[in-house]
Coordinates of C-alpha atoms in Angstrom, one line a residue:
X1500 CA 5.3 75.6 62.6
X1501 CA 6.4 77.1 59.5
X1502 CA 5.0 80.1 57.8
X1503 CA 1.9 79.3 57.3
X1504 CA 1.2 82.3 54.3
X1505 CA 3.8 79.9 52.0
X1506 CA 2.7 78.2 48.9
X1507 CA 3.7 74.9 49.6
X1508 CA 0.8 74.1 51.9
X1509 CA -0.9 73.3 48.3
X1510 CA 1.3 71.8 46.2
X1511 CA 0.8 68.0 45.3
X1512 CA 3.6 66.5 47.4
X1513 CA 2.7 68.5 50.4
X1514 CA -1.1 67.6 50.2
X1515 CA -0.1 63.5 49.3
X1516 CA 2.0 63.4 52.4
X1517 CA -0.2 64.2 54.9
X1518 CA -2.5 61.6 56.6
X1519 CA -6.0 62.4 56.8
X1520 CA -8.1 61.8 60.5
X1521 CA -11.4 62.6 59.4
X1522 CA -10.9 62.3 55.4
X1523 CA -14.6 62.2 54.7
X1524 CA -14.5 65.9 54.9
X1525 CA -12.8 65.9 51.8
X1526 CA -15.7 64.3 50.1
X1527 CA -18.0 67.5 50.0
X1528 CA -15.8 69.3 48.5
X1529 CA -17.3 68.9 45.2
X1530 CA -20.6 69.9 46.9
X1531 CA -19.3 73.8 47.1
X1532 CA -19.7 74.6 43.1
X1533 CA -23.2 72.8 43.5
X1534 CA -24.3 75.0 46.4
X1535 CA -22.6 78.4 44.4
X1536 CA -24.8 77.0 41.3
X1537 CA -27.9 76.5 44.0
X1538 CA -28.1 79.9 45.6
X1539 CA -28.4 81.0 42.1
X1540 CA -30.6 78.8 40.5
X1541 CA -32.8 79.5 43.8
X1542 CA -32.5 83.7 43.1
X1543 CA -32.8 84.0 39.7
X1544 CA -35.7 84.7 39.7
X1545 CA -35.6 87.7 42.7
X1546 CA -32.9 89.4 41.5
X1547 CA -33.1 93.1 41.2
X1548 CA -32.8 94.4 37.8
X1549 CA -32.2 98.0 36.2
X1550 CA -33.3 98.3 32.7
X1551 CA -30.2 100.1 30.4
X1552 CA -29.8 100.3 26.7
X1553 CA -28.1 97.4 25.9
X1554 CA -25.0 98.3 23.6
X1555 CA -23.0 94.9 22.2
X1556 CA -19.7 96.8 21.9
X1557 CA -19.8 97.4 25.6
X1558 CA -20.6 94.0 26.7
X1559 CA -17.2 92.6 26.1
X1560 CA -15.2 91.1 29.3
X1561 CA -12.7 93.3 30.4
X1562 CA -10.5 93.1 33.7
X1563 CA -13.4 95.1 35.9
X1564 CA -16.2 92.5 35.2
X1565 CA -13.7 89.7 36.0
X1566 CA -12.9 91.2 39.2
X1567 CA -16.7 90.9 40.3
X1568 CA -15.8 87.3 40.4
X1569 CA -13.1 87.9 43.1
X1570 CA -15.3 87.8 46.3
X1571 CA -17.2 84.2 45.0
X1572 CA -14.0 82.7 44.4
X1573 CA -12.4 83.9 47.5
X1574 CA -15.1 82.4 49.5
X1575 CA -15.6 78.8 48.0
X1576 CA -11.6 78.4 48.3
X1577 CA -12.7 79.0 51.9
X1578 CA -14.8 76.9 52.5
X1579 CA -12.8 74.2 50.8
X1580 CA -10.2 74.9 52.9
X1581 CA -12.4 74.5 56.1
X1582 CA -13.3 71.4 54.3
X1583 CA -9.7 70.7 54.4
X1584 CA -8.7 72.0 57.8
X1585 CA -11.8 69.8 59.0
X1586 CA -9.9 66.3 57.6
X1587 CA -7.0 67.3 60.0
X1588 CA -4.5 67.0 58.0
X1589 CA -1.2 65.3 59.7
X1590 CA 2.8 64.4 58.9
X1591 CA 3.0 60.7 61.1
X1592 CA 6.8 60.4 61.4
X1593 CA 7.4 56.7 63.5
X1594 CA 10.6 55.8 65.0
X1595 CA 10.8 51.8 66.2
X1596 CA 13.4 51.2 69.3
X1597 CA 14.4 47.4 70.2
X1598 CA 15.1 46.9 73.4
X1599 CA 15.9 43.6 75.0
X1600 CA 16.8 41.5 77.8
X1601 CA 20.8 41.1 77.5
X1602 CA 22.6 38.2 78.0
X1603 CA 26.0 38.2 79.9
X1604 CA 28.3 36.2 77.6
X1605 CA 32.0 35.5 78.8
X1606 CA 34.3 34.7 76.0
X1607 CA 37.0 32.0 77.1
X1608 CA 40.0 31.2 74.3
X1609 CA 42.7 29.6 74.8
X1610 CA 46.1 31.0 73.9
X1611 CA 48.7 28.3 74.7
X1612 CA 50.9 27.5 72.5
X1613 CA 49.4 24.4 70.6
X1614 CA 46.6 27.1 69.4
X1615 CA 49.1 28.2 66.9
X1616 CA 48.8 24.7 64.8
X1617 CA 47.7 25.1 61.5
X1618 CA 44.8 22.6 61.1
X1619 CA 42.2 25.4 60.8
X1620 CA 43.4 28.3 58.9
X1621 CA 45.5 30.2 59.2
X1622 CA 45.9 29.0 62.8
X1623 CA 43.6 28.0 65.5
X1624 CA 44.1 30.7 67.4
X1625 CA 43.2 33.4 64.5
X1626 CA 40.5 31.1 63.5
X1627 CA 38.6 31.4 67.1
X1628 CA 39.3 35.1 67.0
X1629 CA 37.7 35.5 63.6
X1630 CA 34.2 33.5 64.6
X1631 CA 34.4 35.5 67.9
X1632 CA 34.2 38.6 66.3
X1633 CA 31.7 37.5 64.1
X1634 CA 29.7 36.3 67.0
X1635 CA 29.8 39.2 68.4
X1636 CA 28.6 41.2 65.3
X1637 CA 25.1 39.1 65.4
X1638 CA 24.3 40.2 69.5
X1639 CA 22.3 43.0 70.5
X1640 CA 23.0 44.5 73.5
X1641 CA 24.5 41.9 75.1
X1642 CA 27.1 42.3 78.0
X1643 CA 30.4 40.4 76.8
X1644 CA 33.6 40.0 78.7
X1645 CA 37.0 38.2 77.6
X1646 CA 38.9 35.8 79.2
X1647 CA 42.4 34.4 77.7
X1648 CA 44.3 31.4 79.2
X1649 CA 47.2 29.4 78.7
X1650 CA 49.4 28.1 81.8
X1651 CA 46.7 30.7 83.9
X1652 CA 44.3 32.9 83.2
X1653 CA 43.6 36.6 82.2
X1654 CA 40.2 38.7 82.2
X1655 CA 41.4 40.9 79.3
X1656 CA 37.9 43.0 78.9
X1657 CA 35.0 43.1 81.9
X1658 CA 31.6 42.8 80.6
X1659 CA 30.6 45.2 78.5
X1660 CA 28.5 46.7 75.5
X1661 CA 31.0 48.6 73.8
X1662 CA 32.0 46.1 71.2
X1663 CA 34.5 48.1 69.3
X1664 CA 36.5 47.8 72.6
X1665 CA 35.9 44.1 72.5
X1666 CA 37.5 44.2 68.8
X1667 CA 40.2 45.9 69.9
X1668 CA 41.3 43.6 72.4
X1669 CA 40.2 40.3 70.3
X1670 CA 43.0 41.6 67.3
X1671 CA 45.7 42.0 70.1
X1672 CA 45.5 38.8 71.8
X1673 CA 48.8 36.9 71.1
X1674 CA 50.3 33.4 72.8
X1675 CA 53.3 36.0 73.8
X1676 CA 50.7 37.5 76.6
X1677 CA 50.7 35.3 79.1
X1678 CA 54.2 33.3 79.0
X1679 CA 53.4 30.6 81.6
X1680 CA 52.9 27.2 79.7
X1681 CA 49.9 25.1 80.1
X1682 CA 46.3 25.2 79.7
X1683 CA 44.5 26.1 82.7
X1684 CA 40.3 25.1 81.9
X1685 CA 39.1 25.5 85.4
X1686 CA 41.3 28.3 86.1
X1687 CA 39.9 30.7 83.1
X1688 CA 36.2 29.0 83.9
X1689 CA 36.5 30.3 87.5
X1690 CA 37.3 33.4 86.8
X1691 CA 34.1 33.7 83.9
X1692 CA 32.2 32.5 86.9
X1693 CA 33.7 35.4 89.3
X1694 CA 32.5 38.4 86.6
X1695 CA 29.1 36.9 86.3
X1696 CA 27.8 35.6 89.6
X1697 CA 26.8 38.9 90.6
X1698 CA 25.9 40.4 87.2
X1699 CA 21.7 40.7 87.0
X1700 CA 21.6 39.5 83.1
X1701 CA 18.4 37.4 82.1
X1702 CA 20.7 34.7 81.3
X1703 CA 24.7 34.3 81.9
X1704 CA 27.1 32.2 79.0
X1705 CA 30.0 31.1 79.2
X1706 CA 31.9 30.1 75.9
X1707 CA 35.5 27.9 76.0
X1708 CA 37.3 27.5 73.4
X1709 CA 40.5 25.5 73.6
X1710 CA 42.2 22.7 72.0
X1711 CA 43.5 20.3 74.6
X1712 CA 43.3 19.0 78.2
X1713 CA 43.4 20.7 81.6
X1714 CA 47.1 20.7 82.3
X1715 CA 47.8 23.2 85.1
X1716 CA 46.0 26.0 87.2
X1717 CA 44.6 25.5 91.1
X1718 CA 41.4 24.6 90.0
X1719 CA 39.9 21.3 87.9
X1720 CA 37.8 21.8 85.3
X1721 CA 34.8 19.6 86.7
X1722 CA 34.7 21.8 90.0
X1723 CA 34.7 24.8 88.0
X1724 CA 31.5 23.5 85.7
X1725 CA 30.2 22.9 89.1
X1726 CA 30.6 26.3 90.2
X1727 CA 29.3 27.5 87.0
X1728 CA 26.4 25.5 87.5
X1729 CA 25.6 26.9 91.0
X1730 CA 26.3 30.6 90.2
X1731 CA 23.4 29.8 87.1
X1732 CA 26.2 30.2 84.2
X1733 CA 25.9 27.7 81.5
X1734 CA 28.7 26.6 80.1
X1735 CA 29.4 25.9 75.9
X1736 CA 32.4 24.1 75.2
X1737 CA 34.1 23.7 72.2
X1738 CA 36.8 21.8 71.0
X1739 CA 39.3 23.2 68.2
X1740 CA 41.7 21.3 65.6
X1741 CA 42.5 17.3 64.7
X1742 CA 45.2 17.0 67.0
X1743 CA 46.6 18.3 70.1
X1744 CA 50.7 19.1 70.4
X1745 CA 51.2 19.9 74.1
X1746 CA 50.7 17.4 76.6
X1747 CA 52.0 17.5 80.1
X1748 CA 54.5 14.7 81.3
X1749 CA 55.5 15.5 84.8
X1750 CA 57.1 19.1 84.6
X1751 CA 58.4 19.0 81.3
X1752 CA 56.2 19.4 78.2
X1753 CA 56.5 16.5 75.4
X1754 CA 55.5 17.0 71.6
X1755 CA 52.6 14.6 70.8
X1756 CA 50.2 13.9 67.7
X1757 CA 47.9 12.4 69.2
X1758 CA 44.0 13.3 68.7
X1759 CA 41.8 15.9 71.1
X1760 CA 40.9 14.6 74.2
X1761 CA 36.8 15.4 73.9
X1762 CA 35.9 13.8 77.4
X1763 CA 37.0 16.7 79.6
X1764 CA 35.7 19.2 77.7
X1765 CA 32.3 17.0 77.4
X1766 CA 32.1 16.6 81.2
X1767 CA 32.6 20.5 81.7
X1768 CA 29.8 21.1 79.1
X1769 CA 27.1 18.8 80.8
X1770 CA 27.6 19.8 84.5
X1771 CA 27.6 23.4 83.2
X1772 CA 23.8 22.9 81.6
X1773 CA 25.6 23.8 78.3
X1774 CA 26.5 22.2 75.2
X1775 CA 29.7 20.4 73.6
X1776 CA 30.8 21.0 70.2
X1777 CA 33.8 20.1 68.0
X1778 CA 35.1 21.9 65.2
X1779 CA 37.4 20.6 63.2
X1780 CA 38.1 23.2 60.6
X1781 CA 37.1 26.6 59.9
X1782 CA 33.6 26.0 58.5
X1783 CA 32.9 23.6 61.5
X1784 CA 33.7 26.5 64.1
X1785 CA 31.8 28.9 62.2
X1786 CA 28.9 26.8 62.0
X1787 CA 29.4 25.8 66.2
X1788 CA 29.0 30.0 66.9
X1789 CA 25.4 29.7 64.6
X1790 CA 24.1 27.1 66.4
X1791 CA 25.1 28.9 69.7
X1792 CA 23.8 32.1 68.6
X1793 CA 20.6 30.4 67.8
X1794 CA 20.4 28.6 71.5
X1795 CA 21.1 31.7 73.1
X1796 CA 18.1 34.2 71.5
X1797 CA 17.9 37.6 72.7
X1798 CA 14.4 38.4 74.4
X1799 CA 13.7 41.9 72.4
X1800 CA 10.6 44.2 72.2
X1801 CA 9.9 47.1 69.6
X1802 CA 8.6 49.9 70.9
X1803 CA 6.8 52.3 67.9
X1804 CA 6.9 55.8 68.4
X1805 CA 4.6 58.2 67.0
X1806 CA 5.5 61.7 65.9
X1807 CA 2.3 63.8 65.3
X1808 CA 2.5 67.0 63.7
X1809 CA -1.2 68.9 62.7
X1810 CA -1.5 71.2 60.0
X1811 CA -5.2 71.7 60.2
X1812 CA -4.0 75.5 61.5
X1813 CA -2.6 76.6 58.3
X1814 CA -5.3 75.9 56.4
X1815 CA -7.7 77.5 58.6
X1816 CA -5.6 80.6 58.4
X1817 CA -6.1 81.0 54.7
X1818 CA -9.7 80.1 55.0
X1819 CA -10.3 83.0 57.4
X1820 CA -7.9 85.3 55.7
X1821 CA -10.0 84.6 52.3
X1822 CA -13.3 84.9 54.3
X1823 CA -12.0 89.0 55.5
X1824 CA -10.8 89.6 52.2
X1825 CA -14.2 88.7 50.8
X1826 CA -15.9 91.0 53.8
X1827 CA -13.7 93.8 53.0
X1828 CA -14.6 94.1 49.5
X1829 CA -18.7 93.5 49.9
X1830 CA -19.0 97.5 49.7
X1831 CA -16.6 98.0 46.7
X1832 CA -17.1 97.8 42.9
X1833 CA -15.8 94.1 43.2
X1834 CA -19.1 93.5 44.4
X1835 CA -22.7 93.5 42.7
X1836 CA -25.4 95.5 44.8
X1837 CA -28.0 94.1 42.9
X1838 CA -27.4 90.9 44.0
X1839 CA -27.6 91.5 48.0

């Protein structure tokens, strides 16, 4: 506690910022001028007097007759202050924490080389980065991993919480990083399904976002949503641009303009107890991240916590400091003899 003898204890912004526990205290304190005006009233009439020649240029007020006031005063700001100190006077500080039940979310984006078409702006591939990151701006403690695929997959960050590292690695991801050609969908949804199945999140997500077909990896994309399924990691699909380039023909890799394929990415979607989504343009993908944002809520709680500091000390100490002060002077000339 701070010095208790300071002056701030009674200024106005001190005394309107505490928080009263038994406030009705504070309503007697008009009652102490009454009770000073009582004792008075009641021994008026039993006061001793001494009879001396009254002289009217003596009877002016001068600094000693004031001072006979001193040991009153000092004891009804005493009381008052036991008044005061009796209200408990307290500084409440409260602090709220949220805490909640994460989700383990596994980002899946495809890289391939079709990602770099120009349908959404400035290119798919920058376009899914952008709503990713956004994405992951609106979770709360939420785990998140990153997966990147083209001809095979990639777990580019584990799960995590540290979403600054989860930046980091979202503005590096370039088609240059994994050079085999392709797009491997049950590949990169094993692997999601590999970091999560032993994770002990309330709920695990998986996200994919690609623009085209299953083309090459060891594994098809429906027994992948089926291992998904089992492991208890629902799967989100989504589908990205108006037309696909790449499709494979054999082992060569033919220029086509022909529209997405939605049925594979569908299929995934509802053996994976997820949802399937298309997104056409910018706006559209934004709008698909909402929607999954909304589905997937955070269970949170907020805990309130009270910081209680009393002051009811300090004003005691000036009550009882006030109360000696008054003793100490009964036997001087600050005091009338007549009265006691």
């Amino acid at each position: 506690m701070e010095q208790w003898f300071s002056l701030k204890w009674f200024t106005l912004d001190m005394l309107r910022s505490y928080e009263w526990v038994y406030p009705y205290f504070l309503y007697a304190l008009p009652a102490i001028p009454f009770l000073f005006w009582l004792r008075s009233a009641f021994h008026r009439k039993h006061r001793q007097r001494l009879v001396i020649t009254y002289n009217k240029e003596r009877s002016r007020m001068d600094w000693l007759t004031l001072l006979r006031f001193f040991q009153p005063v000092c004891i009804a700001i005493a009381l008052a202050l036991i008044l005061v100190a009796l209200a408990r006077p307290q500084i409440v500080s409260e602090r709220t924490d949220q805490f909640s039940e994460g989700i383990d979310i596994m980002l899946l984006i495809d890289i391939s080389e079709s990602m770099l078409e120009k349908d959404l702006s400035p290119n798919r591939l920058e376009a899914a980065k952008k709503v990713a990151r956004q994405f992951i701006q609106g979770r709360l403690q939420d785990r998140i991993g990153l997966i990147i695929f083209a001809g095979e997959a990639v777990s580019l960050c584990p799960l995590t919480t540290d979403y600054e590292l989860l930046y980091g690695f979202l503005d590096e991801i370039e088609p240059t990083m994994i050079p085999t050609a392709g797009t491997a969908i049950g590949s990169a949804l094993a692997v999601a399904v590999n970091r999560m199945r032993e994770t002990s999140g309330e709920s695990k997500v998986a996200i994919l976002i690609s623009d085209g077909d299953n083309t090459s990896g060891n594994l098809g994309p429906t027994t992948a949503a089926q291992l998904a399924k089992a492991f208890g990691v629902r799967v989100y699909s989504i589908s990205v641009g108006k037309t696909t380039k790449l499709i494979k023909a054999s082992d060569s890799l033919n220029v086509s303009n022909s529209a997405v394929d939605e049925s594979e990415l569908q299929k995934i979607a509802d053996l994976g107890d997820g949802k399937y989504f298309r997104a056409t343009d910018n706006t559209a993908l934004g709008s698909v991240f909402k929607q999954i944002n909304q589905i997937e809520k955070v269970k949170s709680r907020n805990v309130v916590s009270r910081d209680v500091s009393d002051y009811y000390r300090v004003y005691l100490y000036w009550a009882v400091t006030l109360l000696l002060i008054a003793l100490s002077t009964k036997s001087t000339f600050m005091a009338n003899i007549l009265e006691d």
